[in-house]
mmCIF file of C-alpha atoms and ligand atoms in Angstrom:
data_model
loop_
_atom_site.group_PDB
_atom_site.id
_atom_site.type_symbol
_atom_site.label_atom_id
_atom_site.label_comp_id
_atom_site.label_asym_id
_atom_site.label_seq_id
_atom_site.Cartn_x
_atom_site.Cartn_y
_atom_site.Cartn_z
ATOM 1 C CA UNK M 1 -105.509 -36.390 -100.735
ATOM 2 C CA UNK M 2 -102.062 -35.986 -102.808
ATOM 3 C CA UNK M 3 -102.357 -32.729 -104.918
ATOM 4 C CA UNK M 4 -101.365 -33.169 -107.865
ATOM 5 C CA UNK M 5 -100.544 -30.578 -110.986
ATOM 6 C CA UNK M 6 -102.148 -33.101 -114.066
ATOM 7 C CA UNK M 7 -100.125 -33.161 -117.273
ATOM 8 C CA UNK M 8 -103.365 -34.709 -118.405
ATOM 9 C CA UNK M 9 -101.730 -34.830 -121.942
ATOM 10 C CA UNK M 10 -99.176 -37.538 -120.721
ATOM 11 C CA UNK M 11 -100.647 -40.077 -118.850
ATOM 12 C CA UNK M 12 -98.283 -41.800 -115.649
ATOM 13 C CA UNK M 13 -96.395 -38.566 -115.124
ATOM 14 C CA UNK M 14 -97.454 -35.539 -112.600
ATOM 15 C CA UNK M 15 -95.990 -33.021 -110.947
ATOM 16 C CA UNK M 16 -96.921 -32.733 -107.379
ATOM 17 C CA UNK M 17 -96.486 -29.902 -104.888
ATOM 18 C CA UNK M 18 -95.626 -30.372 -101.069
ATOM 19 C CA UNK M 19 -96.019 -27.819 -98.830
ATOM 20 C CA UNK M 20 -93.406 -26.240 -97.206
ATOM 21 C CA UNK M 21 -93.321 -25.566 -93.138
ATOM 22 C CA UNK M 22 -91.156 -22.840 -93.366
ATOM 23 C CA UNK M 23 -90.672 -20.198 -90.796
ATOM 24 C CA UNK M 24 -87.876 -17.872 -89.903
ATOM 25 C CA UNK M 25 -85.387 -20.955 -89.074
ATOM 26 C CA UNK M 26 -85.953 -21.758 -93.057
ATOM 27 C CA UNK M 27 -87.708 -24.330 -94.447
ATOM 28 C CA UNK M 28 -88.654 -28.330 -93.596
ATOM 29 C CA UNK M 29 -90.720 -30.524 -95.930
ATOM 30 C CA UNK M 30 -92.621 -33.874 -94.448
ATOM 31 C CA UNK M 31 -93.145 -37.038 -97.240
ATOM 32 C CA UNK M 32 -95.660 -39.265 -96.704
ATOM 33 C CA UNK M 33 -96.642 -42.451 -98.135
ATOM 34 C CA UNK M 34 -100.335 -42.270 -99.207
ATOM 35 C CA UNK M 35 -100.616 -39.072 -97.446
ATOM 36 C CA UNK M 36 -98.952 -36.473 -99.943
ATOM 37 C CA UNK M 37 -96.777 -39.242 -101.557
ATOM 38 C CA UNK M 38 -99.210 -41.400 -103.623
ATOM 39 C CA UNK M 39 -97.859 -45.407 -103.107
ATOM 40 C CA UNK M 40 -96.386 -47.035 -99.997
ATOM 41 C CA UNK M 41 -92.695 -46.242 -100.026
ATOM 42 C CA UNK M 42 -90.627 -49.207 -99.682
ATOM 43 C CA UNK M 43 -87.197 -47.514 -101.360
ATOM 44 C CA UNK M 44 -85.644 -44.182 -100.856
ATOM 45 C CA UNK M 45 -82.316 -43.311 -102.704
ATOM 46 C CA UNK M 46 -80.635 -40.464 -104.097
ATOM 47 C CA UNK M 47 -77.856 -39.828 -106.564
ATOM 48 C CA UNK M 48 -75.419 -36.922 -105.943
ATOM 49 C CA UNK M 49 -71.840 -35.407 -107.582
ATOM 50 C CA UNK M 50 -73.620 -36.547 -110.621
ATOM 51 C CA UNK M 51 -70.146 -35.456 -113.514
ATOM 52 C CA UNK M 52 -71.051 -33.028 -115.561
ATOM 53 C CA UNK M 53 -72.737 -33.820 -119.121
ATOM 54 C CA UNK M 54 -73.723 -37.211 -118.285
ATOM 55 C CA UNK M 55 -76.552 -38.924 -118.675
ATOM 56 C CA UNK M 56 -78.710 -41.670 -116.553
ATOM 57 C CA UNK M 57 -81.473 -43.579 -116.720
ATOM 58 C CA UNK M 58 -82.350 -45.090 -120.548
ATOM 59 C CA UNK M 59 -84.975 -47.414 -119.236
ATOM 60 C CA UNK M 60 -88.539 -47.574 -118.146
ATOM 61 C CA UNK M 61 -90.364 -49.457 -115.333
ATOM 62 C CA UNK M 62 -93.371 -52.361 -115.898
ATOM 63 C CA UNK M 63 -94.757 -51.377 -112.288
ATOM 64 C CA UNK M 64 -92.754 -49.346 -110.085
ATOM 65 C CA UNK M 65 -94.405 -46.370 -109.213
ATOM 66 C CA UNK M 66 -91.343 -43.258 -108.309
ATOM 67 C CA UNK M 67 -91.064 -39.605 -107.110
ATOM 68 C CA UNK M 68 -88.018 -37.722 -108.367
ATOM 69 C CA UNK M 69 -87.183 -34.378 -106.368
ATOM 70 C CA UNK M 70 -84.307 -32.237 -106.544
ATOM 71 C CA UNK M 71 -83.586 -31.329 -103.283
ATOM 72 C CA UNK M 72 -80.797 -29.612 -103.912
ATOM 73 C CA UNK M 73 -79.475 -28.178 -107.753
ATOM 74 C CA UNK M 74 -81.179 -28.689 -110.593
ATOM 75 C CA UNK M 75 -81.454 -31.958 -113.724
ATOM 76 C CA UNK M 76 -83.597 -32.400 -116.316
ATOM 77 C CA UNK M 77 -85.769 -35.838 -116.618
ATOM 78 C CA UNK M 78 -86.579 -36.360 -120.474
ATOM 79 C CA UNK M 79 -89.953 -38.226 -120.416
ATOM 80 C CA UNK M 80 -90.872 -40.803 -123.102
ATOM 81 C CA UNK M 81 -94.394 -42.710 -123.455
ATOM 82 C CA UNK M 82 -93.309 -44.179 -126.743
ATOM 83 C CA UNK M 83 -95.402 -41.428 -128.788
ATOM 84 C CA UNK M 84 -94.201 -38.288 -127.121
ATOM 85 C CA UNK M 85 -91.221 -36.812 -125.389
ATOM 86 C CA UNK M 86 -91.322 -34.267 -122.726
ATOM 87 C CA UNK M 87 -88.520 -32.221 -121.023
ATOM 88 C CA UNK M 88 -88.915 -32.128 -117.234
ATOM 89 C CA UNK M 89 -86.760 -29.125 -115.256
ATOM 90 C CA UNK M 90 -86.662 -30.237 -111.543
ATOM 91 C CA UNK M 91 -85.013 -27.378 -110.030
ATOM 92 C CA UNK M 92 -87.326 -26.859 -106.647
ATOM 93 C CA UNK M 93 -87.379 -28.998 -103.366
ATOM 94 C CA UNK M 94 -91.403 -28.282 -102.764
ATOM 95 C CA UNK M 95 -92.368 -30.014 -106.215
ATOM 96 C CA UNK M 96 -91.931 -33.875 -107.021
ATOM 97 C CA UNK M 97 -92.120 -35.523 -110.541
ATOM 98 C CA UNK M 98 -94.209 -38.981 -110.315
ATOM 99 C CA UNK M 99 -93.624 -41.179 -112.962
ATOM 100 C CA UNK M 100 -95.733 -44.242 -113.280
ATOM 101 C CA UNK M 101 -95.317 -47.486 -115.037
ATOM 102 C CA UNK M 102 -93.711 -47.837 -118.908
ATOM 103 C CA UNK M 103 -92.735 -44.345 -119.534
ATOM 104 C CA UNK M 104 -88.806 -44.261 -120.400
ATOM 105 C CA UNK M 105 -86.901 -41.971 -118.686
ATOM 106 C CA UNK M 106 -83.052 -40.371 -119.324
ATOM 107 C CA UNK M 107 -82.037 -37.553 -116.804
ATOM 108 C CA UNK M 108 -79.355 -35.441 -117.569
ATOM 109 C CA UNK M 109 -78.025 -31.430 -117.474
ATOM 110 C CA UNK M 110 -77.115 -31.951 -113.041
ATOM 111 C CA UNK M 111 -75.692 -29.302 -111.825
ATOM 112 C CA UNK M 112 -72.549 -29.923 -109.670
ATOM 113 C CA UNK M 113 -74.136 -29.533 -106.232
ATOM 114 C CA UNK M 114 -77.554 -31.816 -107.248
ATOM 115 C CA UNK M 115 -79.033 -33.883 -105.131
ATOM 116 C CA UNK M 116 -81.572 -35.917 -106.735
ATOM 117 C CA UNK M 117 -83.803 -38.062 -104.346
ATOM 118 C CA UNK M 118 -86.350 -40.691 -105.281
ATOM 119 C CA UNK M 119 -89.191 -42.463 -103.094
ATOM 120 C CA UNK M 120 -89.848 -45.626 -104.970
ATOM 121 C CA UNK M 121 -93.061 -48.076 -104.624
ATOM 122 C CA UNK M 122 -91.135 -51.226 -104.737
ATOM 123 C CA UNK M 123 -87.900 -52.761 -103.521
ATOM 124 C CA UNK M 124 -85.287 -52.629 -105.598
ATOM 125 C CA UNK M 125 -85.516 -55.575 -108.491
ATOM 126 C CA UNK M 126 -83.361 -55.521 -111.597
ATOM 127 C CA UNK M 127 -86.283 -57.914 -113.962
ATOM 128 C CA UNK M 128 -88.779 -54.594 -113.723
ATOM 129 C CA UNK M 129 -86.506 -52.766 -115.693
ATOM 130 C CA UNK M 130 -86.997 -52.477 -119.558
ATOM 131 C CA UNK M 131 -83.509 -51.099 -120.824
ATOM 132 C CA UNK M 132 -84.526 -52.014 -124.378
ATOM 133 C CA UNK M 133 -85.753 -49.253 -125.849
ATOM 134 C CA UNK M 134 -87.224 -51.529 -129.120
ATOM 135 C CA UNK M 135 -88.599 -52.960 -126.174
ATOM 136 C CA UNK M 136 -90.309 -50.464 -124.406
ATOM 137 C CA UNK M 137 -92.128 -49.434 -127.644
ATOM 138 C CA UNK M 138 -93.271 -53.268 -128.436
ATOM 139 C CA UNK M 139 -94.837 -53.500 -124.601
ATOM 140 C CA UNK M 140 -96.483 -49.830 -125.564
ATOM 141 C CA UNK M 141 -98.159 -51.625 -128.726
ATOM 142 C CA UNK M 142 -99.641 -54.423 -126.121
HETATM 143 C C1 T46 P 1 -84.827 -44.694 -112.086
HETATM 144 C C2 T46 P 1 -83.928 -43.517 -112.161
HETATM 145 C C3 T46 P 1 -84.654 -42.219 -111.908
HETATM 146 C C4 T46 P 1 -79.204 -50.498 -106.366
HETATM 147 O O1 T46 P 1 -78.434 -51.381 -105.962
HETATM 148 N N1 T46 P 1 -80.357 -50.225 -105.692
HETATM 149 C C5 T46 P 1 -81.228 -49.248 -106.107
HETATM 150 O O2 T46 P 1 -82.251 -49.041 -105.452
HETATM 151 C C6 T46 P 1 -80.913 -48.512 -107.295
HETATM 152 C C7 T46 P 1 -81.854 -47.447 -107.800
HETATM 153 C C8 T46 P 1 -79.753 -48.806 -107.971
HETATM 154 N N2 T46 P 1 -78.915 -49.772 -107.502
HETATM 155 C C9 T46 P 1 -77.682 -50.024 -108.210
HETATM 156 C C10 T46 P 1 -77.837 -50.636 -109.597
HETATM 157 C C11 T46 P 1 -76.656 -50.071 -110.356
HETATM 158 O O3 T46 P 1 -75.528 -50.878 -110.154
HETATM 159 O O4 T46 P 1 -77.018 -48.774 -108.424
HETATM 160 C C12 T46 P 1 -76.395 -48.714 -109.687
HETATM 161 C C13 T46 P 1 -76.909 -47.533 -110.481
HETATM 162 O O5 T46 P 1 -78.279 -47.753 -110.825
HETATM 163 P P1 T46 P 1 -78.880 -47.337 -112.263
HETATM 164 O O6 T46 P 1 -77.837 -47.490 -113.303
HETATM 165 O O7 T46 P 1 -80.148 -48.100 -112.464
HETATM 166 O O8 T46 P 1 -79.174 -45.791 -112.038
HETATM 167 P P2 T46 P 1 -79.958 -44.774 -112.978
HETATM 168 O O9 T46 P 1 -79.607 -43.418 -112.511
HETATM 169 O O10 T46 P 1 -79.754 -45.083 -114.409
HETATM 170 O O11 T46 P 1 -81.526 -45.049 -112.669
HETATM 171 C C14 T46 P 1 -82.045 -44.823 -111.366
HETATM 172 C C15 T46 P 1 -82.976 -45.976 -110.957
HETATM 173 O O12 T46 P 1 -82.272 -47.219 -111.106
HETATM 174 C C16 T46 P 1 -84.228 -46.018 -111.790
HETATM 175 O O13 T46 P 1 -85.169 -46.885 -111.193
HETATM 176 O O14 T46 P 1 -85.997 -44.608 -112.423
HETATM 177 O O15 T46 P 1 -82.771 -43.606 -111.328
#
């Protein structure tokens, strides 16, 4: 079963933990699908030598189902369910951030050596995106 730290306030985002196999060579983390991460994982990408103060994202998803992990540096994921936004620090390569269907997302604050990977539960397809943001609160109403 996929352990998983509930925000049970906000509803489609968790934080989940993976274990680490560390020993005294350092440290080596095994992901999933179903197993510790919660979807099939059809995608994997990752953004690096993000510039410094910008900001990505400024859209939600209508299904796709992703986990965010810093595996290197640090960013912060600003969470939006159309009622409520939440800062998210990822900053540590044993937790993941799962963000489910319609919240809005904006990441921002990398820090130069970030690497920010994502397992996604679909390919990738450019009509599940809502970049509206009027948008994204009119599908919340629904
Ligand atoms: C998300 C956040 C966390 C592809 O060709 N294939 C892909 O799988 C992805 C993710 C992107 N692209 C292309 C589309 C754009 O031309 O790469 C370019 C940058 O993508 P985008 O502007 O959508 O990147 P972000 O950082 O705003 O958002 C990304 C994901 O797209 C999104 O699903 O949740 O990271």
């Amino acid at each position: 079963m996929v352990d998983k730290n509930n925000m049970s306030d906000y509803p489609n985002v968790q934080m989940v933990d993976f274990k680490s196999c560390g020993d005294e060579r350092g440290s080596l983390i095994a992901l999933e699908q179903i197993k510790n991460v919660p979807f099939d994982i059809k995608r994997v990408y990752y953004m690096f030598d993000t510039k410094e103060g910008v900001t990505r994202g400024f859209h939600a998803h209508k299904a796709l189902k992703q986990v965010a992990i810093a595996v290197k540096g640090s960013c912060n994921f600003v969470l939006d369910n159309g009622k409520k936004r939440v800062n998210v620090k990822l900053d540590d390569p044993c937790k993941g951030l799962l963000i489910e269907e319609f919240i809005w997302r904006e990441m921002n604050q990398f820090s130069p050596d970030c690497v920010l990977m994502v397992l996604a539960s679909e390919y990738y397809d450019e009509s599940d995106y809502v970049r509206d943001y009027d948008e994204f609160l009119k599908a919340q109403l629904k």
